[in-house]
mmCIF file of C-alpha atoms in Angstrom:
data_model
loop_
_atom_site.group_PDB
_atom_site.id
_atom_site.type_symbol
_atom_site.label_atom_id
_atom_site.label_comp_id
_atom_site.label_asym_id
_atom_site.label_seq_id
_atom_site.Cartn_x
_atom_site.Cartn_y
_atom_site.Cartn_z
ATOM 1 C CA MET N 1027 10.457 -44.807 -48.521
ATOM 2 C CA SER N 1028 13.260 -43.772 -46.232
ATOM 3 C CA ALA N 1029 12.954 -44.378 -42.540
ATOM 4 C CA PRO N 1030 15.334 -44.699 -39.650
ATOM 5 C CA VAL N 1031 17.255 -47.817 -38.841
ATOM 6 C CA LEU N 1032 18.147 -48.040 -35.171
ATOM 7 C CA THR N 1033 21.036 -50.201 -34.057
ATOM 8 C CA THR N 1034 21.606 -51.525 -30.563
ATOM 9 C CA GLU N 1035 24.248 -53.888 -29.249
ATOM 10 C CA ARG N 1036 22.363 -56.990 -30.420
ATOM 11 C CA LEU N 1037 19.460 -55.706 -32.493
ATOM 12 C CA LEU N 1038 18.464 -53.824 -35.597
ATOM 13 C CA LEU N 1039 15.171 -51.900 -35.607
ATOM 14 C CA ARG N 1040 13.895 -51.171 -39.112
ATOM 15 C CA LEU N 1041 10.713 -50.714 -41.121
ATOM 16 C CA PRO N 1042 8.556 -53.816 -41.421
ATOM 17 C CA GLU N 1043 9.020 -55.565 -44.763
ATOM 18 C CA ALA N 1044 7.059 -58.169 -46.714
ATOM 19 C CA GLY N 1045 9.736 -60.723 -45.781
ATOM 20 C CA ASP N 1046 8.806 -60.277 -42.108
ATOM 21 C CA LEU N 1047 5.448 -61.968 -42.631
ATOM 22 C CA ASP N 1048 6.582 -65.365 -41.310
ATOM 23 C CA GLY N 1049 7.830 -63.773 -38.077
ATOM 24 C CA PHE N 1050 4.719 -61.649 -37.679
ATOM 25 C CA ALA N 1051 2.532 -64.707 -38.361
ATOM 26 C CA ALA N 1052 4.378 -66.863 -35.805
ATOM 27 C CA PHE N 1053 4.024 -64.057 -33.266
ATOM 28 C CA ALA N 1054 0.279 -63.690 -33.912
ATOM 29 C CA ALA N 1055 -0.317 -67.459 -33.887
ATOM 30 C CA ASP N 1056 0.966 -67.883 -30.329
ATOM 31 C CA ALA N 1057 -2.009 -67.926 -27.941
ATOM 32 C CA GLU N 1058 -0.060 -66.754 -24.883
ATOM 33 C CA THR N 1059 1.597 -63.907 -26.785
ATOM 34 C CA MET N 1060 -1.722 -62.772 -28.241
ATOM 35 C CA ARG N 1061 -3.736 -63.137 -25.026
ATOM 36 C CA HIS N 1062 -3.311 -59.418 -24.354
ATOM 37 C CA LEU N 1063 -3.232 -58.308 -28.004
ATOM 38 C CA GLY N 1064 -6.680 -59.197 -29.258
ATOM 39 C CA GLY N 1065 -6.292 -62.956 -29.665
ATOM 40 C CA VAL N 1066 -4.688 -65.269 -32.197
ATOM 41 C CA LYS N 1067 -4.798 -64.051 -35.802
ATOM 42 C CA THR N 1068 -4.818 -65.890 -39.108
ATOM 43 C CA ARG N 1069 -1.995 -65.398 -41.580
ATOM 44 C CA SER N 1070 -4.250 -63.279 -43.802
ATOM 45 C CA GLU N 1071 -5.150 -61.042 -40.824
ATOM 46 C CA VAL N 1072 -1.464 -60.744 -40.002
ATOM 47 C CA TRP N 1073 -0.710 -59.689 -43.579
ATOM 48 C CA ARG N 1074 -3.205 -56.843 -43.232
ATOM 49 C CA SER N 1075 -1.699 -55.863 -39.852
ATOM 50 C CA LEU N 1076 1.799 -55.860 -41.337
ATOM 51 C CA CYS N 1077 0.595 -53.614 -44.154
ATOM 52 C CA GLU N 1078 -1.202 -51.389 -41.637
ATOM 53 C CA MET N 1079 1.997 -50.977 -39.644
ATOM 54 C CA ARG N 1080 4.053 -50.249 -42.757
ATOM 55 C CA GLY N 1081 1.384 -47.833 -43.991
ATOM 56 C CA ALA N 1082 1.460 -45.951 -40.692
ATOM 57 C CA TRP N 1083 5.087 -45.100 -41.426
ATOM 58 C CA GLU N 1084 3.976 -43.403 -44.643
ATOM 59 C CA ILE N 1085 0.904 -41.695 -43.189
ATOM 60 C CA ARG N 1086 2.035 -40.808 -39.663
ATOM 61 C CA GLY N 1087 5.794 -40.815 -40.111
ATOM 62 C CA PHE N 1088 6.232 -43.461 -37.403
ATOM 63 C CA ALA N 1089 5.085 -46.914 -36.355
ATOM 64 C CA MET N 1090 6.525 -49.968 -34.731
ATOM 65 C CA PHE N 1091 9.801 -51.300 -36.030
ATOM 66 C CA SER N 1092 10.561 -54.866 -36.980
ATOM 67 C CA VAL N 1093 13.211 -55.988 -34.522
ATOM 68 C CA ILE N 1094 15.929 -58.149 -36.046
ATOM 69 C CA GLU N 1095 18.639 -60.109 -34.240
ATOM 70 C CA ARG N 1096 21.875 -58.750 -35.697
ATOM 71 C CA ASP N 1097 23.892 -61.971 -35.400
ATOM 72 C CA THR N 1098 21.337 -64.195 -37.133
ATOM 73 C CA GLY N 1099 19.009 -61.893 -39.080
ATOM 74 C CA ARG N 1100 16.033 -63.541 -37.355
ATOM 75 C CA TRP N 1101 12.835 -61.561 -36.761
ATOM 76 C CA VAL N 1102 12.513 -61.042 -32.992
ATOM 77 C CA GLY N 1103 9.338 -58.980 -32.700
ATOM 78 C CA ARG N 1104 7.817 -55.563 -33.234
ATOM 79 C CA ILE N 1105 8.547 -52.635 -30.930
ATOM 80 C CA GLY N 1106 8.194 -48.910 -31.265
ATOM 81 C CA PRO N 1107 6.024 -45.838 -31.461
ATOM 82 C CA TRP N 1108 2.346 -46.421 -32.074
ATOM 83 C CA GLN N 1109 -0.665 -44.120 -32.126
ATOM 84 C CA PRO N 1110 -3.596 -45.220 -34.261
ATOM 85 C CA GLU N 1111 -6.572 -42.880 -34.504
ATOM 86 C CA GLY N 1112 -8.321 -42.627 -31.133
ATOM 87 C CA TRP N 1113 -5.423 -44.127 -29.186
ATOM 88 C CA PRO N 1114 -5.170 -42.903 -25.580
ATOM 89 C CA GLY N 1115 -1.683 -41.459 -25.999
ATOM 90 C CA THR N 1116 1.656 -41.567 -27.734
ATOM 91 C CA GLU N 1117 2.676 -45.146 -27.084
ATOM 92 C CA VAL N 1118 5.855 -47.138 -27.333
ATOM 93 C CA GLY N 1119 4.623 -50.707 -27.460
ATOM 94 C CA TRP N 1120 6.368 -54.044 -27.675
ATOM 95 C CA GLY N 1121 6.050 -57.722 -28.332
ATOM 96 C CA VAL N 1122 8.618 -60.432 -29.053
ATOM 97 C CA LEU N 1123 8.373 -64.023 -30.166
ATOM 98 C CA PRO N 1124 8.386 -66.505 -27.259
ATOM 99 C CA ASP N 1125 11.778 -67.867 -28.412
ATOM 100 C CA PHE N 1126 13.309 -64.463 -27.635
ATOM 101 C CA ALA N 1127 11.518 -63.735 -24.354
ATOM 102 C CA GLY N 1128 13.698 -63.451 -21.274
ATOM 103 C CA ARG N 1129 16.849 -62.394 -23.133
ATOM 104 C CA GLY N 1130 16.505 -58.652 -22.534
ATOM 105 C CA TYR N 1131 15.743 -57.967 -26.198
ATOM 106 C CA ALA N 1132 12.416 -56.241 -25.465
ATOM 107 C CA TYR N 1133 14.130 -53.908 -23.007
ATOM 108 C CA GLU N 1134 17.035 -53.199 -25.371
ATOM 109 C CA ALA N 1135 14.696 -52.394 -28.268
ATOM 110 C CA ALA N 1136 12.247 -50.447 -26.076
ATOM 111 C CA VAL N 1137 15.059 -48.181 -24.840
ATOM 112 C CA ALA N 1138 16.025 -47.425 -28.452
ATOM 113 C CA ALA N 1139 12.362 -46.813 -29.346
ATOM 114 C CA MET N 1140 11.837 -44.561 -26.304
ATOM 115 C CA ASP N 1141 14.921 -42.537 -27.274
ATOM 116 C CA TYR N 1142 13.570 -42.267 -30.824
ATOM 117 C CA ALA N 1143 10.102 -41.168 -29.650
ATOM 118 C CA VAL N 1144 11.480 -38.509 -27.316
ATOM 119 C CA ASP N 1145 14.552 -37.306 -29.224
ATOM 120 C CA VAL N 1146 13.427 -37.596 -32.846
ATOM 121 C CA LEU N 1147 9.624 -37.499 -32.780
ATOM 122 C CA GLY N 1148 9.670 -34.896 -30.010
ATOM 123 C CA TRP N 1149 7.034 -36.596 -27.880
ATOM 124 C CA ASP N 1150 6.460 -34.951 -24.480
ATOM 125 C CA ASP N 1151 4.953 -38.121 -23.023
ATOM 126 C CA VAL N 1152 5.205 -41.841 -23.711
ATOM 127 C CA CYS N 1153 2.624 -44.376 -22.605
ATOM 128 C CA HIS N 1154 2.310 -48.144 -22.718
ATOM 129 C CA THR N 1155 -1.193 -49.621 -22.729
ATOM 130 C CA ILE N 1156 -0.912 -52.817 -20.693
ATOM 131 C CA ALA N 1157 -3.507 -55.323 -19.476
ATOM 132 C CA PRO N 1158 -3.585 -55.387 -15.658
ATOM 133 C CA ASP N 1159 -2.579 -59.075 -15.590
ATOM 134 C CA ASN N 1160 0.220 -58.831 -18.181
ATOM 135 C CA ASN N 1161 3.023 -59.226 -15.668
ATOM 136 C CA ARG N 1162 5.860 -59.436 -18.191
ATOM 137 C CA SER N 1163 4.899 -56.154 -19.856
ATOM 138 C CA ILE N 1164 4.348 -54.514 -16.480
ATOM 139 C CA ALA N 1165 7.848 -55.589 -15.413
ATOM 140 C CA LEU N 1166 9.294 -54.124 -18.615
ATOM 141 C CA ALA N 1167 7.402 -50.858 -18.152
ATOM 142 C CA GLU N 1168 8.721 -50.607 -14.583
ATOM 143 C CA ARG N 1169 12.264 -51.377 -15.754
ATOM 144 C CA LEU N 1170 11.910 -48.488 -18.235
ATOM 145 C CA GLY N 1171 10.886 -46.215 -15.349
ATOM 146 C CA SER N 1172 7.218 -45.955 -16.283
ATOM 147 C CA VAL N 1173 4.466 -45.821 -13.666
ATOM 148 C CA ASN N 1174 0.863 -46.989 -13.703
ATOM 149 C CA ARG N 1175 -1.328 -43.939 -14.266
ATOM 150 C CA GLY N 1176 -4.572 -45.883 -14.026
ATOM 151 C CA PRO N 1177 -7.125 -47.428 -16.359
ATOM 152 C CA THR N 1178 -7.622 -46.172 -19.891
ATOM 153 C CA ARG N 1179 -9.620 -47.302 -22.927
ATOM 154 C CA LEU N 1180 -8.537 -48.335 -26.371
ATOM 155 C CA PRO N 1181 -10.655 -47.359 -29.387
ATOM 156 C CA PRO N 1182 -12.948 -49.840 -31.183
ATOM 157 C CA PRO N 1183 -12.613 -52.697 -31.880
ATOM 158 C CA LEU N 1184 -10.384 -53.040 -28.779
ATOM 159 C CA GLU N 1185 -12.555 -51.131 -26.291
ATOM 160 C CA ALA N 1186 -13.562 -54.283 -24.375
ATOM 161 C CA PHE N 1187 -9.968 -55.079 -23.379
ATOM 162 C CA PRO N 1188 -9.062 -53.673 -19.959
ATOM 163 C CA VAL N 1189 -5.762 -51.772 -20.055
ATOM 164 C CA ASP N 1190 -3.854 -49.477 -17.770
ATOM 165 C CA ASN N 1191 -1.929 -46.433 -18.944
ATOM 166 C CA TRP N 1192 1.670 -46.914 -17.913
ATOM 167 C CA GLY N 1193 4.051 -44.150 -18.871
ATOM 168 C CA GLN N 1194 6.279 -41.218 -18.150
ATOM 169 C CA SER N 1195 7.081 -37.750 -19.381
ATOM 170 C CA ALA N 1196 9.912 -37.073 -21.790
ATOM 171 C CA ALA N 1197 11.599 -35.102 -18.994
ATOM 172 C CA ALA N 1198 11.475 -38.133 -16.698
ATOM 173 C CA TRP N 1199 12.884 -40.345 -19.475
ATOM 174 C CA ARG N 1200 15.736 -37.909 -20.153
ATOM 175 C CA ALA N 1201 16.517 -37.667 -16.418
ATOM 176 C CA ARG N 1202 16.578 -41.443 -16.154
ATOM 177 C CA ARG N 1203 19.020 -41.718 -19.077
ATOM 178 C CA GLY N 1204 21.335 -39.281 -17.319
#
């Protein structure tokens, strides 16, 4: 399967691969990271999620990328376009391993993913579904120029998690890029 590979100054964004399982599993095993993402997951659950994300590339033509640190080849996180059935919008979502938090990697990868969603996928709007108390994700959304458009609901089995719809139009994103 061919899919884009996005390159930033420090990162490579590519399709998830079987070899990413250890990174995905470490990400999903961290209680603080997963507090807003449905809770800690077992390695076997993570395997299914990894396959789901890879399968979305085949079925939808897009999904989150595995984010790789170019200098080391280490798996940083998963960031990119995401819209499962019943999702409240065309989302660019993000999450990085705690070891990489605070380095600007999420912002760097999210900018590349936003560009991809708007310029390649042709999305007119990009949202980010964020829990109201997820201050780090809110700060990233604000840094990207997104605004809180109010509460929204995720489809089952995530409907019990409160989330706000942060986002912006493609026109606003293009204007912000200059």
